[in-house]
Amino acid sequence: MSSAEILLLSAIEDKDELVLISTEMNQSHGNVYNGEKINLEVLTNEQCRFMFRFEKQDIDRLRVALGIPPKIVCNNGTVASGIEGLCIVLRRLSYPNRLEDISPIFQRPLYELSYILSKTLDIIYDNTSQKLTSLDQEWLSEEYLRTFAEVIHERGSPLLNCWGFIDGTVMPICRPTRHQRIVYSGHKRVHGLKFQSVVAPNGLVANLSGPIEGRRHDSGMLRESGLMNQLEGTMNRVDGTPYSLYGDPAYPLRPHLIAPYRGAALTAEEQEFNKRMSAVRVSVEWTFGKVLSLFAFLDFKKNLKLYLQPVGKYYVVATIFTNCHTCLYGSETGTFFGLNPPTLEEYLQ
């Protein structure tokens, strides 16, 4: 990016406009679209990663792992290959696109793109969303939890049983035409949907709850998610002692959920505990950032219209894609803790 472009961006105050212009600048520097229908076979790995966030040799592997069939038949009879359907979803989420913008790339009319996008999105969601709701997974077995707790402790955590981190995030959306107060977050001062994520030190989102109304508090979202019941039932050592998550002060203190010391008159030891835990807990923010960095469509609220689009489903599928991306290429969190994620097939089995 040139110094003139950086100067232009620094003068923009509107966050949505800044996101859009910045992304357009990055797109123009690596644009591979020449006005013809995209042919995956002639794209390089770098071009494919730029357009779809995954390298060429991994696209079909991803399709198979996600359970997308070789041929997709939509409700109106529109037919597309599984590869095309997957690429349409990836391209839609990777950039603040309108359907009009991606129609020339795939040489499809708007109504066909809409049907293929919806059908493929539903297939991915139906096949994989349980990976973000259930903690009963092979890569979350007691053996792996023990390793997670060890590497977190080695990075400076005073806790010996902390296996991951929990936090909530607000996804800003366009102000809805109805029920505006329900989705308005007074804390963030935006209309939005809230999600609760549990991030493991290998960089994967182990649990995602939501969407829920933007006005709700993190503690209320925790209660409605039912996560504590899952933690109490599955996240324990052989001798019955709990493995715990660590969250911010918004969360209650439980055997399976640890929060910082609160209050203005903390002892030196309590302040040191909070400081050391904060240094490792920042990894959850890296994961939130990775979702939005890979899939910028979710960071442009003027495009996210609650009554016109499955906004919540977009975020869930983007999180699945992000986990798949981490399985294939690693993550900042995994590098920080020195842990490799499972393979794509192991994660989605």
XYZ file of N, CA, C and O in Angstrom, residues 37 72-81 84-89 92 99-100 102-121:
160
model
N -15.290 -15.851 -16.775
C -15.649 -16.739 -15.679
C -14.394 -17.335 -15.059
O -13.480 -17.785 -15.745
N -24.799 -29.877 -6.650
C -25.795 -29.225 -5.808
C -27.013 -28.893 -6.660
O -26.887 -28.271 -7.715
N -28.174 -29.327 -6.204
C -29.429 -29.032 -6.894
C -30.272 -28.152 -5.972
O -30.639 -28.570 -4.871
N -30.557 -26.947 -6.405
C -31.309 -25.994 -5.588
C -32.807 -26.248 -5.694
O -33.273 -27.006 -6.551
N -33.568 -25.590 -4.846
C -35.011 -25.808 -4.792
C -35.712 -25.432 -6.092
O -36.766 -25.997 -6.422
N -35.145 -24.477 -6.829
C -35.781 -24.063 -8.082
C -35.249 -24.841 -9.283
O -35.590 -24.527 -10.426
N -34.397 -25.836 -9.036
C -33.854 -26.649 -10.119
C -32.487 -26.207 -10.608
O -31.883 -26.879 -11.455
N -31.971 -25.084 -10.114
C -30.626 -24.637 -10.506
C -29.593 -25.663 -10.060
O -29.634 -26.142 -8.923
N -28.665 -25.978 -10.961
C -27.649 -26.987 -10.676
C -26.271 -26.338 -10.691
O -25.965 -25.497 -11.540
N -25.444 -26.714 -9.735
C -24.063 -26.230 -9.678
C -23.189 -27.348 -9.134
O -23.668 -28.237 -8.431
N -21.915 -27.300 -9.452
C -20.989 -28.269 -8.869
C -20.723 -27.885 -7.413
O -20.884 -26.721 -7.015
N -18.119 -25.163 -7.217
C -18.625 -23.824 -7.522
C -19.417 -23.270 -6.354
O -19.272 -22.102 -5.986
N -20.268 -24.095 -5.756
C -21.054 -23.639 -4.616
C -20.170 -23.188 -3.461
O -20.412 -22.143 -2.847
N -19.131 -23.978 -3.175
C -18.212 -23.619 -2.101
C -17.487 -22.312 -2.418
O -17.359 -21.438 -1.550
N -17.033 -22.166 -3.647
C -16.318 -20.944 -4.031
C -17.219 -19.718 -3.975
O -16.764 -18.625 -3.621
N -18.491 -19.887 -4.307
C -19.430 -18.761 -4.228
C -19.583 -18.301 -2.777
O -19.559 -17.096 -2.482
N -19.717 -19.245 -1.854
C -19.837 -18.880 -0.437
C -18.553 -18.224 0.061
O -18.589 -17.196 0.756
N -18.250 -14.743 -1.402
C -19.249 -13.861 -0.791
C -18.762 -13.359 0.572
O -18.894 -12.177 0.897
N -24.167 -9.401 -4.522
C -24.295 -10.461 -5.521
C -23.992 -9.923 -6.918
O -23.472 -10.646 -7.772
N -24.306 -8.641 -7.131
C -23.991 -8.028 -8.421
C -22.480 -8.028 -8.696
O -22.038 -8.088 -9.838
N -20.236 -10.327 -7.661
C -19.654 -11.643 -7.938
C -20.347 -12.351 -9.111
O -19.868 -13.380 -9.571
N -21.443 -11.762 -9.594
C -22.134 -12.377 -10.731
C -21.236 -12.520 -11.962
O -21.196 -13.588 -12.582
N -20.451 -11.491 -12.354
C -19.580 -11.656 -13.525
C -18.478 -12.687 -13.316
O -18.038 -13.341 -14.268
N -18.036 -12.855 -12.064
C -16.951 -13.792 -11.785
C -17.384 -15.223 -12.069
O -16.621 -16.020 -12.627
N -18.619 -15.550 -11.712
C -19.113 -16.916 -11.892
C -20.032 -17.044 -13.108
O -20.533 -18.149 -13.368
N -20.262 -15.919 -13.815
C -21.100 -15.926 -15.006
C -22.469 -16.548 -14.712
O -22.966 -17.407 -15.443
N -23.064 -16.082 -13.616
C -24.382 -16.556 -13.195
C -25.294 -15.350 -12.989
O -24.852 -14.319 -12.468
N -26.577 -15.470 -13.347
C -27.516 -14.393 -13.014
C -27.726 -14.331 -11.501
O -27.456 -15.291 -10.773
N -28.241 -13.203 -11.049
C -28.347 -12.976 -9.611
C -29.219 -14.009 -8.914
O -28.884 -14.467 -7.812
N -30.321 -14.396 -9.543
C -31.227 -15.319 -8.860
C -30.585 -16.696 -8.692
O -30.786 -17.379 -7.679
N -29.768 -17.110 -9.658
C -29.067 -18.390 -9.523
C -28.017 -18.317 -8.417
O -27.878 -19.245 -7.611
N -27.275 -17.218 -8.383
C -26.277 -17.042 -7.328
C -26.935 -17.090 -5.954
O -26.400 -17.702 -5.021
N -28.077 -16.441 -5.823
C -28.777 -16.412 -4.544
C -29.180 -17.814 -4.106
O -28.989 -18.199 -2.943
N -29.732 -18.597 -5.033
C -30.135 -19.960 -4.702
C -28.936 -20.834 -4.355
O -28.968 -21.610 -3.387
N -27.868 -20.740 -5.137
C -26.674 -21.573 -4.889
C -26.029 -21.190 -3.564
O -25.629 -22.050 -2.779
N -25.948 -19.892 -3.297
C -25.367 -19.417 -2.040
C -26.159 -19.944 -0.852
O -25.584 -20.491 0.107
N -27.469 -19.814 -0.900
C -28.308 -20.262 0.214
C -28.233 -21.764 0.416
O -28.124 -22.248 1.549
N -28.282 -22.514 -0.690
C -28.249 -23.969 -0.597
C -26.917 -24.456 -0.030
O -26.889 -25.316 0.867
N -25.813 -23.914 -0.534
C -24.501 -24.344 -0.062
C -24.280 -23.940 1.387
O -23.727 -24.706 2.188
N -24.723 -22.747 1.734
C -24.608 -22.277 3.120
C -25.366 -23.217 4.060
O -24.862 -23.581 5.142
